[in-house]
Short mmCIF file of C-alpha atoms and ligand atoms in Angstrom, two decimals:
data_model
loop_
_atom_site.label_atom_id
_atom_site.label_comp_id
_atom_site.label_asym_id
_atom_site.label_seq_id
_atom_site.Cartn_x
_atom_site.Cartn_y
_atom_site.Cartn_z
CA MET B 1 -3.03 -52.02 27.44
CA ALA B 2 -5.30 -49.38 29.03
CA ALA B 3 -8.94 -50.09 28.37
CA LEU B 4 -12.21 -48.34 28.99
CA VAL B 5 -15.09 -50.97 29.16
CA LEU B 6 -18.57 -49.77 28.63
CA PHE B 7 -21.12 -52.37 30.16
CA GLY B 8 -24.47 -51.45 28.39
CA GLY B 9 -22.19 -50.19 25.59
CA GLY B 10 -25.13 -50.47 23.06
CA GLY B 11 -27.60 -48.67 25.28
CA ASP B 12 -29.05 -45.28 25.20
CA LEU B 13 -26.57 -43.59 27.61
CA ALA B 14 -23.62 -45.05 25.79
CA MET B 15 -24.89 -44.01 22.37
CA ARG B 16 -26.22 -40.55 23.12
CA MET B 17 -23.60 -39.57 25.57
CA LEU B 18 -20.66 -41.61 26.37
CA LEU B 19 -19.37 -42.64 22.90
CA PRO B 20 -19.94 -39.09 21.38
CA SER B 21 -18.14 -37.60 24.40
CA LEU B 22 -15.25 -40.08 23.68
CA TYR B 23 -15.20 -38.91 19.97
CA PHE B 24 -15.01 -35.11 21.05
CA LEU B 25 -12.24 -35.98 23.49
CA ASP B 26 -10.31 -38.09 20.83
CA HIS B 27 -10.84 -35.15 18.46
CA GLU B 28 -9.01 -32.85 20.84
CA GLY B 29 -6.27 -35.44 21.39
CA ARG B 30 -7.06 -35.91 25.02
CA LEU B 31 -7.30 -39.75 24.93
CA ALA B 32 -4.28 -41.70 25.59
CA ASP B 33 -2.73 -43.31 22.43
CA GLY B 34 -3.28 -46.88 23.27
CA LEU B 35 -6.54 -46.67 24.91
CA LYS B 36 -8.98 -49.16 23.81
CA ILE B 37 -12.66 -48.70 24.08
CA ILE B 38 -14.67 -51.93 24.54
CA GLY B 39 -18.22 -52.12 24.30
CA ALA B 40 -19.79 -55.07 26.47
CA ALA B 41 -23.53 -55.78 26.16
CA ARG B 42 -25.93 -58.66 25.99
CA SER B 43 -26.80 -58.44 22.24
CA ASP B 44 -24.95 -60.88 20.01
CA GLU B 45 -23.58 -58.60 17.43
CA SER B 46 -20.15 -58.34 15.53
CA ARG B 47 -17.65 -55.83 15.87
CA ASP B 48 -18.54 -54.22 12.45
CA GLU B 49 -22.13 -53.91 13.31
CA TYR B 50 -21.14 -52.26 16.76
CA VAL B 51 -18.67 -49.88 15.13
CA GLU B 52 -21.28 -48.84 12.48
CA LYS B 53 -23.69 -47.93 15.09
CA VAL B 54 -21.07 -46.02 17.05
CA ARG B 55 -19.96 -44.12 13.97
CA ALA B 56 -23.70 -43.01 13.20
CA ALA B 57 -24.06 -41.97 17.06
CA CYS B 58 -20.92 -39.98 17.00
CA ARG B 59 -21.48 -38.48 13.70
CA SER B 60 -25.06 -37.12 14.59
CA LYS B 61 -23.25 -35.31 17.45
CA ALA B 62 -20.20 -34.14 15.97
CA GLU B 63 -21.46 -33.12 12.51
CA PRO B 64 -23.75 -30.08 13.71
CA ASP B 65 -20.78 -28.87 15.86
CA GLY B 66 -18.54 -29.00 12.69
CA VAL B 67 -16.07 -31.43 14.19
CA TRP B 68 -16.92 -34.74 12.35
CA ASP B 69 -13.69 -35.62 10.48
CA ALA B 70 -12.24 -38.74 9.14
CA THR B 71 -8.89 -38.56 10.90
CA THR B 72 -10.55 -38.61 14.28
CA TRP B 73 -13.08 -41.29 13.40
CA ALA B 74 -10.30 -43.60 12.01
CA ARG B 75 -8.41 -43.13 15.33
CA MET B 76 -11.63 -43.62 17.30
CA GLU B 77 -12.56 -46.81 15.16
CA ALA B 78 -9.18 -48.38 15.92
CA ARG B 79 -9.81 -48.11 19.43
CA LEU B 80 -13.12 -49.65 19.35
CA ASP B 81 -13.92 -53.38 20.00
CA TYR B 82 -17.27 -55.29 20.95
CA LEU B 83 -17.87 -58.28 23.18
CA ALA B 84 -21.29 -59.96 23.80
CA VAL B 85 -21.41 -60.77 27.63
CA ASP B 86 -23.62 -61.55 30.33
CA ALA B 87 -22.00 -59.11 32.88
CA THR B 88 -23.35 -60.79 35.88
CA SER B 89 -21.40 -64.12 34.99
CA PRO B 90 -17.63 -64.46 35.90
CA GLU B 91 -17.33 -67.13 33.22
CA SER B 92 -18.80 -64.79 30.49
CA LEU B 93 -16.54 -62.05 31.59
CA LYS B 94 -13.31 -64.24 30.99
CA PRO B 95 -13.05 -63.39 27.32
CA LEU B 96 -13.20 -59.70 28.03
CA LYS B 97 -10.50 -60.10 30.80
CA ASP B 98 -8.29 -62.02 28.15
CA LYS B 99 -8.83 -59.22 25.67
CA VAL B 100 -7.81 -56.34 28.01
CA GLY B 101 -5.03 -58.15 29.72
CA ASP B 102 -3.37 -56.74 32.91
CA GLY B 103 -3.52 -53.12 31.89
CA PRO B 104 -5.44 -50.48 33.88
CA ILE B 105 -9.18 -50.92 33.10
CA THR B 106 -11.87 -48.48 33.86
CA SER B 107 -15.23 -50.21 33.53
CA PHE B 108 -18.41 -47.90 33.14
CA LEU B 109 -21.72 -49.40 34.30
CA ALA B 110 -24.29 -47.99 31.99
CA VAL B 111 -26.77 -50.54 32.83
CA SER B 112 -29.86 -50.83 35.31
CA PRO B 113 -28.54 -50.06 38.88
CA SER B 114 -30.38 -53.29 40.01
CA LEU B 115 -27.56 -55.18 38.22
CA TYR B 116 -24.74 -53.32 39.84
CA ALA B 117 -24.05 -55.50 42.81
CA ARG B 118 -24.04 -58.73 40.70
CA ILE B 119 -21.79 -57.18 37.89
CA VAL B 120 -19.26 -55.98 40.41
CA SER B 121 -19.01 -59.35 42.04
CA ALA B 122 -18.55 -60.90 38.81
CA MET B 123 -16.05 -58.42 37.70
CA LYS B 124 -14.00 -59.37 40.94
CA ALA B 125 -14.06 -63.05 40.20
CA ALA B 126 -12.99 -62.25 36.48
CA GLY B 127 -10.10 -60.25 37.58
CA LEU B 128 -11.57 -56.87 36.33
CA ALA B 129 -11.31 -55.30 39.83
CA GLU B 130 -7.54 -55.47 40.42
CA ASP B 131 -5.63 -52.58 42.17
CA ASN B 132 -5.18 -50.76 38.85
CA CYS B 133 -8.87 -51.06 37.95
CA ARG B 134 -11.61 -48.45 38.42
CA VAL B 135 -15.39 -48.52 38.21
CA VAL B 136 -17.88 -45.83 37.14
CA LEU B 137 -21.28 -46.07 38.40
CA GLU B 138 -24.11 -43.97 36.78
CA LYS B 139 -26.67 -42.58 39.10
CA PRO B 140 -29.09 -43.47 40.67
CA VAL B 141 -27.22 -45.97 42.91
CA GLY B 142 -30.15 -47.68 44.62
CA ARG B 143 -33.65 -46.42 45.07
CA ASP B 144 -33.37 -45.70 48.82
CA LEU B 145 -30.81 -45.85 51.49
CA LYS B 146 -31.37 -49.65 52.12
CA SER B 147 -30.76 -50.63 48.44
CA PHE B 148 -28.05 -48.17 48.12
CA LEU B 149 -26.17 -49.78 51.01
CA GLU B 150 -26.67 -53.17 49.54
CA ILE B 151 -25.16 -52.23 46.16
CA ASP B 152 -22.52 -50.25 47.69
CA ASP B 153 -21.32 -53.01 50.03
CA ALA B 154 -21.12 -55.21 46.91
CA VAL B 155 -19.01 -52.58 45.34
CA ALA B 156 -16.87 -52.01 48.42
CA ASP B 157 -16.13 -55.82 48.54
CA ALA B 158 -14.62 -55.72 45.11
CA PHE B 159 -13.08 -52.07 44.99
CA ASP B 160 -11.60 -49.66 47.36
CA GLU B 161 -13.33 -46.35 47.57
CA ASP B 162 -10.62 -44.41 45.59
CA GLN B 163 -11.35 -46.85 42.79
CA VAL B 164 -14.98 -46.10 42.81
CA PHE B 165 -16.49 -43.25 40.69
CA ARG B 166 -20.07 -42.27 41.17
CA ILE B 167 -21.34 -40.16 38.41
CA ASP B 168 -23.67 -37.19 38.80
CA HIS B 169 -23.43 -35.52 35.19
CA TYR B 170 -24.49 -32.28 36.65
CA LEU B 171 -21.11 -31.98 38.25
CA GLY B 172 -19.61 -32.07 34.76
CA LYS B 173 -21.43 -29.11 33.49
CA GLU B 174 -19.12 -26.06 33.29
CA THR B 175 -21.26 -23.63 35.14
CA VAL B 176 -21.45 -25.96 38.12
CA GLN B 177 -17.62 -25.95 38.07
CA ASN B 178 -17.71 -22.17 37.67
CA LEU B 179 -19.79 -21.71 40.87
CA ILE B 180 -16.72 -23.13 42.66
CA ALA B 181 -14.67 -20.46 40.93
CA LEU B 182 -17.09 -17.72 41.60
CA ARG B 183 -17.41 -18.38 45.22
CA PHE B 184 -13.81 -19.07 46.05
CA GLY B 185 -11.88 -17.30 43.41
CA ASN B 186 -13.12 -13.99 44.35
CA THR B 187 -12.98 -12.02 47.53
CA VAL B 188 -16.16 -10.07 46.99
CA PHE B 189 -18.91 -12.72 47.27
CA GLU B 190 -17.79 -14.93 50.18
CA PRO B 191 -18.16 -12.37 53.04
CA LEU B 192 -21.85 -11.86 51.68
CA TRP B 193 -22.62 -15.52 51.26
CA ASN B 194 -24.50 -16.22 54.61
CA ALA B 195 -27.61 -15.76 56.44
CA GLN B 196 -26.76 -12.25 57.23
CA ASN B 197 -26.87 -11.15 53.49
CA ILE B 198 -28.86 -13.91 51.79
CA ASP B 199 -32.73 -14.12 52.07
CA HIS B 200 -33.13 -17.32 50.36
CA VAL B 201 -31.85 -19.66 47.49
CA GLN B 202 -33.77 -21.13 44.62
CA ILE B 203 -32.78 -24.06 42.47
CA THR B 204 -34.99 -24.91 39.46
CA ILE B 205 -34.44 -27.80 37.03
CA GLY B 206 -37.15 -27.42 34.56
CA GLU B 207 -37.70 -29.89 31.60
CA THR B 208 -40.15 -29.80 28.69
CA VAL B 209 -39.77 -33.59 27.95
CA GLY B 210 -42.35 -36.10 29.34
CA VAL B 211 -41.37 -39.52 30.84
CA GLY B 212 -42.51 -41.38 27.41
CA ASP B 213 -41.25 -44.88 27.17
CA ARG B 214 -38.79 -44.38 30.18
CA TRP B 215 -41.57 -45.20 32.44
CA PRO B 216 -40.49 -48.62 33.34
CA TYR B 217 -37.33 -47.02 35.06
CA TYR B 218 -39.21 -43.69 36.11
CA ASP B 219 -42.25 -45.13 37.69
CA GLU B 220 -40.09 -46.74 40.31
CA TYR B 221 -38.11 -43.61 41.14
CA GLY B 222 -40.03 -40.35 40.35
CA ALA B 223 -38.73 -36.91 40.40
CA LEU B 224 -37.68 -37.18 44.04
CA ARG B 225 -35.16 -39.95 43.39
CA ASP B 226 -34.36 -39.20 39.75
CA MET B 227 -33.41 -35.68 40.16
CA LEU B 228 -33.70 -34.27 43.68
CA GLN B 229 -31.49 -36.94 45.37
CA ASN B 230 -28.68 -36.40 43.25
CA HIS B 231 -28.54 -33.38 40.76
CA MET B 232 -30.53 -30.89 43.04
CA LEU B 233 -28.80 -31.82 46.17
CA GLN B 234 -25.28 -31.61 44.53
CA LEU B 235 -26.12 -28.04 43.42
CA LEU B 236 -27.43 -27.33 46.90
CA CYS B 237 -24.16 -28.58 48.28
CA LEU B 238 -22.01 -26.44 46.23
CA VAL B 239 -24.00 -23.30 47.04
CA ALA B 240 -23.98 -23.99 50.66
CA MET B 241 -20.60 -25.69 51.61
CA GLU B 242 -17.91 -24.06 53.72
CA PRO B 243 -14.82 -23.15 51.59
CA PRO B 244 -12.60 -26.33 51.40
CA SER B 245 -9.02 -25.91 52.42
CA ASP B 246 -7.92 -26.82 48.90
CA LEU B 247 -9.46 -28.56 45.61
CA ASP B 248 -8.40 -32.15 46.86
CA PRO B 249 -11.24 -34.47 46.22
CA GLU B 250 -11.37 -35.42 49.90
CA SER B 251 -11.51 -31.57 51.06
CA VAL B 252 -14.27 -30.76 48.67
CA ARG B 253 -16.38 -33.88 49.43
CA ASN B 254 -15.88 -33.31 53.25
CA GLU B 255 -17.46 -30.06 52.96
CA LYS B 256 -20.45 -31.15 50.73
CA VAL B 257 -21.28 -34.11 53.24
CA LYS B 258 -21.32 -31.63 56.17
CA VAL B 259 -24.14 -29.73 54.25
CA LEU B 260 -26.12 -32.95 53.75
CA ARG B 261 -25.84 -33.85 57.27
CA SER B 262 -27.14 -30.46 58.33
CA LEU B 263 -30.29 -30.74 56.29
CA ARG B 264 -33.36 -30.56 58.61
CA PRO B 265 -35.13 -33.86 58.46
CA ILE B 266 -38.74 -33.30 57.01
CA THR B 267 -41.31 -34.84 59.36
CA PHE B 268 -44.68 -36.16 58.13
CA GLU B 269 -46.55 -33.33 60.03
CA GLU B 270 -44.38 -30.87 57.96
CA ALA B 271 -44.52 -32.76 54.60
CA GLU B 272 -47.70 -31.04 53.34
CA ARG B 273 -46.29 -27.60 54.40
CA VAL B 274 -42.83 -27.91 52.75
CA THR B 275 -43.19 -30.34 50.03
CA VAL B 276 -45.30 -30.41 46.78
CA ARG B 277 -45.69 -33.49 44.60
CA GLY B 278 -47.09 -33.18 41.08
CA GLN B 279 -47.94 -35.34 38.13
CA TYR B 280 -48.63 -33.96 34.78
CA VAL B 281 -51.83 -34.73 32.93
CA GLY B 282 -52.40 -34.64 29.10
CA GLY B 283 -53.24 -31.63 27.30
CA PRO B 284 -52.04 -29.05 24.71
CA PHE B 285 -48.41 -28.45 24.72
CA GLU B 286 -45.82 -26.78 22.19
CA GLY B 287 -48.39 -26.63 19.63
CA GLY B 288 -49.63 -30.21 19.85
CA THR B 289 -51.29 -32.40 22.36
CA VAL B 290 -49.41 -34.67 24.87
CA LYS B 291 -50.34 -37.60 26.87
CA GLY B 292 -50.47 -37.59 30.61
CA TYR B 293 -48.19 -39.54 32.62
CA ASP B 294 -50.78 -42.09 33.79
CA GLU B 295 -51.64 -42.54 30.06
CA GLU B 296 -48.00 -43.07 29.14
CA ARG B 297 -47.72 -45.59 32.06
CA GLY B 298 -50.77 -47.27 31.13
CA LEU B 299 -52.43 -47.24 34.65
CA ASP B 300 -53.12 -45.01 37.56
CA SER B 301 -49.75 -44.42 39.21
CA ASP B 302 -48.83 -42.41 42.36
CA THR B 303 -45.29 -41.41 40.94
CA GLU B 304 -44.56 -37.77 41.08
CA THR B 305 -43.25 -36.13 38.02
CA PHE B 306 -42.69 -32.81 39.80
CA VAL B 307 -41.36 -32.02 43.06
CA ALA B 308 -40.90 -28.80 45.09
CA ILE B 309 -39.30 -28.66 48.50
CA ARG B 310 -38.19 -26.13 51.07
CA ALA B 311 -35.00 -27.26 52.63
CA ASP B 312 -33.40 -25.79 55.66
CA ILE B 313 -29.84 -26.26 56.42
CA ASP B 314 -29.34 -26.15 60.28
CA ASN B 315 -25.95 -24.67 60.52
CA TRP B 316 -24.52 -21.26 61.44
CA ARG B 317 -24.00 -20.13 58.08
CA TRP B 318 -27.60 -20.72 56.72
CA ALA B 319 -29.87 -20.49 59.81
CA GLY B 320 -33.22 -19.13 58.57
CA VAL B 321 -32.24 -19.12 54.91
CA PRO B 322 -34.71 -21.28 53.03
CA PHE B 323 -33.60 -23.23 50.00
CA PHE B 324 -36.47 -23.74 47.52
CA MET B 325 -35.88 -26.44 45.11
CA ARG B 326 -38.18 -27.55 42.22
CA THR B 327 -37.98 -29.89 39.26
CA GLY B 328 -40.32 -31.50 36.70
CA LYS B 329 -41.26 -32.74 33.33
CA ARG B 330 -43.47 -31.05 30.93
CA LEU B 331 -42.65 -27.61 32.41
CA PRO B 332 -42.65 -24.81 30.10
CA GLU B 333 -39.02 -24.46 29.72
CA LYS B 334 -35.94 -26.48 29.63
CA ARG B 335 -34.13 -24.33 32.28
CA THR B 336 -31.70 -24.95 35.15
CA GLU B 337 -30.74 -22.07 37.38
CA ILE B 338 -29.72 -21.25 40.78
CA VAL B 339 -30.98 -17.93 42.18
CA ILE B 340 -29.21 -16.28 45.14
CA GLN B 341 -31.73 -13.76 46.36
CA PHE B 342 -29.89 -11.22 48.66
CA LYS B 343 -31.76 -9.26 51.37
CA PRO B 344 -33.32 -5.88 50.92
CA LEU B 345 -31.47 -2.66 51.92
CA PRO B 346 -31.53 -2.26 55.60
CA HIS B 347 -32.64 1.37 54.92
CA SER B 348 -33.48 3.11 51.62
CA ILE B 349 -32.78 6.74 51.03
CA PHE B 350 -34.71 6.34 47.76
CA ASP B 351 -37.94 6.01 49.20
CA SER B 352 -40.23 8.17 47.24
CA GLY B 353 -42.50 6.51 44.60
CA ASP B 354 -41.14 8.28 41.36
CA ARG B 355 -37.57 7.22 42.06
CA GLY B 356 -38.20 3.63 40.89
CA GLU B 357 -38.45 0.65 42.89
CA VAL B 358 -35.28 -0.36 44.79
CA GLU B 359 -34.87 -4.33 44.28
CA ALA B 360 -32.79 -6.32 46.43
CA ASN B 361 -29.69 -7.68 44.62
CA ARG B 362 -30.18 -11.11 42.88
CA MET B 363 -27.69 -13.38 41.37
CA VAL B 364 -28.71 -15.77 38.80
CA ILE B 365 -26.60 -18.74 38.09
CA GLU B 366 -27.93 -20.11 34.83
CA LEU B 367 -26.79 -23.67 33.56
CA GLN B 368 -29.35 -24.28 30.74
CA PRO B 369 -30.26 -23.28 28.18
CA GLU B 370 -27.56 -20.64 28.44
CA GLU B 371 -24.61 -20.64 30.70
CA ASP B 372 -24.47 -17.42 32.56
CA ILE B 373 -23.89 -15.85 36.00
CA SER B 374 -25.64 -12.45 36.42
CA LEU B 375 -25.96 -10.06 39.23
CA THR B 376 -28.78 -7.51 39.31
CA VAL B 377 -27.67 -4.35 40.71
CA MET B 378 -29.49 -0.94 41.25
CA ASN B 379 -28.20 1.85 38.88
CA LYS B 380 -29.15 5.39 38.39
CA LYS B 381 -31.19 6.14 35.18
CA ALA B 382 -28.85 8.28 32.92
CA GLY B 383 -30.27 11.85 32.18
CA LEU B 384 -30.76 15.26 33.65
CA ASP B 385 -34.12 14.65 35.33
CA ALA B 386 -34.26 16.53 38.41
CA ARG B 387 -34.76 13.61 40.78
CA MET B 388 -32.52 10.70 40.83
CA GLN B 389 -34.34 7.67 39.47
CA LEU B 390 -33.13 4.08 39.95
CA GLN B 391 -33.37 0.94 37.74
CA PRO B 392 -32.05 -2.62 38.08
CA ILE B 393 -29.29 -3.63 35.63
CA LYS B 394 -28.28 -7.21 34.98
CA MET B 395 -24.42 -7.58 34.98
CA SER B 396 -23.67 -10.65 33.05
CA LEU B 397 -20.45 -12.76 32.92
CA THR B 398 -21.45 -14.38 29.62
CA TRP B 399 -18.84 -12.26 27.78
CA GLY B 400 -16.24 -13.83 30.17
CA PHE B 401 -17.29 -17.31 29.19
CA ARG B 402 -17.23 -16.50 25.39
CA GLY B 403 -14.74 -13.71 24.94
CA LYS B 404 -16.66 -10.62 23.82
CA ASP B 405 -16.47 -10.90 20.04
CA GLU B 406 -15.69 -14.52 19.80
CA THR B 407 -18.26 -17.11 18.62
CA PRO B 408 -19.13 -19.27 21.54
CA PRO B 409 -17.22 -22.31 22.20
CA ARG B 410 -18.82 -25.69 21.55
CA ARG B 411 -21.32 -26.75 24.20
CA ARG B 412 -19.64 -29.75 25.87
CA ILE B 413 -21.48 -32.74 26.87
CA ALA B 414 -21.02 -33.03 30.73
CA TYR B 415 -19.67 -36.61 30.40
CA GLU B 416 -16.62 -35.36 28.66
CA ARG B 417 -15.15 -33.81 31.65
CA LEU B 418 -16.18 -36.75 33.77
CA LEU B 419 -15.00 -39.41 31.58
CA LEU B 420 -11.63 -37.79 31.32
CA ASP B 421 -11.50 -37.35 35.06
CA ALA B 422 -12.35 -41.11 35.64
CA LEU B 423 -9.63 -42.12 33.22
CA ASN B 424 -7.21 -40.04 35.00
CA GLY B 425 -8.29 -40.98 38.34
CA ASP B 426 -9.38 -37.64 39.61
CA SER B 427 -12.54 -38.13 41.73
CA THR B 428 -13.04 -34.36 42.79
CA LEU B 429 -16.34 -34.24 40.73
CA PHE B 430 -17.53 -37.65 41.64
CA VAL B 431 -19.97 -38.44 44.64
CA ARG B 432 -18.33 -40.19 47.62
CA ARG B 433 -20.09 -43.01 49.38
CA ASP B 434 -21.01 -41.01 52.54
CA GLU B 435 -22.50 -38.15 50.39
CA ALA B 436 -24.72 -40.55 48.47
CA GLU B 437 -25.64 -42.23 51.85
CA GLN B 438 -26.53 -38.88 53.42
CA ALA B 439 -28.67 -37.76 50.52
CA TRP B 440 -30.51 -40.96 50.43
CA LYS B 441 -31.24 -40.63 54.18
CA TRP B 442 -32.85 -37.27 53.63
CA VAL B 443 -34.76 -38.26 50.59
CA ASP B 444 -36.06 -41.53 52.43
CA GLU B 445 -37.18 -39.13 55.27
CA VAL B 446 -39.12 -37.10 52.59
CA SER B 447 -40.67 -40.20 50.87
CA GLU B 448 -41.65 -41.72 54.24
CA ALA B 449 -43.22 -38.36 55.38
CA TRP B 450 -45.24 -38.69 51.97
CA THR B 451 -46.30 -42.23 52.78
CA ASP B 452 -47.26 -41.57 56.39
CA GLY B 453 -48.89 -38.19 55.62
CA HIS B 454 -50.76 -39.82 52.42
CA VAL B 455 -49.39 -37.07 50.26
CA LYS B 456 -50.36 -37.89 46.80
CA PRO B 457 -49.14 -36.14 43.46
CA ILE B 458 -51.32 -33.14 42.46
CA GLU B 459 -52.30 -32.81 38.89
CA TYR B 460 -50.75 -30.16 36.67
CA ALA B 461 -51.20 -29.14 33.18
CA PRO B 462 -48.28 -29.53 30.75
CA GLY B 463 -46.56 -26.21 30.10
CA SER B 464 -47.28 -24.83 33.61
CA TRP B 465 -44.56 -24.51 36.35
CA GLY B 466 -46.26 -27.53 38.27
CA PRO B 467 -49.05 -27.25 40.68
CA THR B 468 -50.13 -23.90 42.04
CA GLU B 469 -49.22 -25.24 45.42
CA ALA B 470 -45.63 -24.85 44.34
CA ASP B 471 -46.07 -21.26 44.08
CA TYR B 472 -47.82 -21.11 47.62
CA LEU B 473 -44.73 -22.68 49.08
CA LEU B 474 -42.92 -19.50 48.47
CA GLU B 475 -45.95 -17.04 48.61
CA ARG B 476 -46.66 -18.12 52.03
CA THR B 477 -43.24 -16.58 53.13
CA GLY B 478 -43.69 -13.52 51.05
CA ARG B 479 -41.38 -14.66 48.20
CA ALA B 480 -41.86 -15.68 44.61
CA TRP B 481 -40.07 -18.00 42.08
CA ASN B 482 -37.74 -16.08 39.80
CA THR B 483 -39.27 -15.63 36.31
CA THR B 484 -37.00 -15.77 33.17
CA ASP B 485 -37.06 -12.04 32.27
CA ALA B 486 -36.42 -10.85 35.95
C1 BG6 D 1 -31.14 -37.42 34.25
C2 BG6 D 1 -32.51 -37.99 34.56
O1 BG6 D 1 -30.17 -37.84 35.30
O2 BG6 D 1 -31.05 -36.09 34.09
C3 BG6 D 1 -33.56 -37.52 33.42
O3 BG6 D 1 -32.48 -39.22 34.83
C4 BG6 D 1 -33.29 -36.07 33.10
O4 BG6 D 1 -34.85 -37.77 33.87
C5 BG6 D 1 -31.70 -35.69 32.92
O5 BG6 D 1 -34.09 -35.82 32.03
C6 BG6 D 1 -31.67 -34.15 32.71
O6 BG6 D 1 -30.27 -33.95 32.50
P1 BG6 D 1 -30.10 -32.55 31.65
O7 BG6 D 1 -28.42 -32.49 31.59
O8 BG6 D 1 -30.51 -32.71 30.44
O9 BG6 D 1 -30.58 -31.33 32.43
#
């Protein structure tokens, strides 16, 4: 019997993301007939109680999309089971092993990363790490290089690397995969994709939410470890990597790791110049008033809820092209975008004032709130005016995503793609050990530079784009962050 075991199966990630994703996959007939889904968690509840919670969780996601139906639910319900376990104890995992038997088992660890090492060791002892088993690890694995290696050594002791699936849910987002299609499925962009033609790259992940009651986790990590070490560096890798020879998981990941290895270390002398740490304070936001991070936390904390960094990639393709990244909580918009700013014309023939300003081409790859890739190009204003006048026009691929007159497809949860790939053993969109290792190495250098340079978070008001220092980061170099309507 094939089984998917969700450790932490009653927790937030499982209920909000994983189980609804499985429902959607089942609705589309994408789950194997005999697949069992087993929730495993500490709480001592019955199968019926668990099933009821899963039902409510799936329904709340599926109903608004008009895909909640009795047939799918009946199929899903028949797959479900629940077992109260202490996942760190081989003894306690025995009944789970008896339940799943010798079939292929995929175990998803949706629990605190601090438990990963002990859980995988217990899984090994309980026979849940055999050759036909896989393990899926939710990020962040570790909170620095040292703890990552400790956890990963325990994982490597139980599983071979091709059985390990380290999730970064950003890689499951449709537009992120589309970036690979855009770069390597077209001849027109790749020749321009280098320092000769690109001035700089921006990556923004803005969120309006605060940390709220997630602080016990968040305070240990902060924006640098929670978002930049994983999601942002993965996006940077996909923008910057060389063309892989094919889409084989190893080929793609080989190229990504080369980018991470080429990131210029940030020294403590430089930390203040190329990084910005911020923390939101309380104040008016979205029509109400919100608490500051320290208030949520209940004491003064030096954890950053915002980070902006200039990264440089020391290789031939990107020499001299800065990559600016910023992410934070309580920003004005939930917005994720990658901006490719091309260089200005080498010489303009439209140089007189009344012809309109010639803007350099800009490609915006928007992941959230909309999924779109657009390219701003200069165009002649229509009409018979004597002098040729120019204007920027945005060419958008949105129609391509949707089909011109069709209703937009359902916005998938990123975990749908990733759960399906893990169940099928395809690791292309998962993070390999050496990638995570390199990413931690670079991030450790940043956090050490902050410690050595005594760089503390700067306060910012909710609803702002972080401290103004984040604007100076670009302004100093004669550049500016993209604004939504640009
Ligand atoms: C998670 C972080 O990995 O990503 C959260 O832990 C963050 O802090 C979330 O809110 C953002 O994901 P998305 O898909 O909503 O952009």
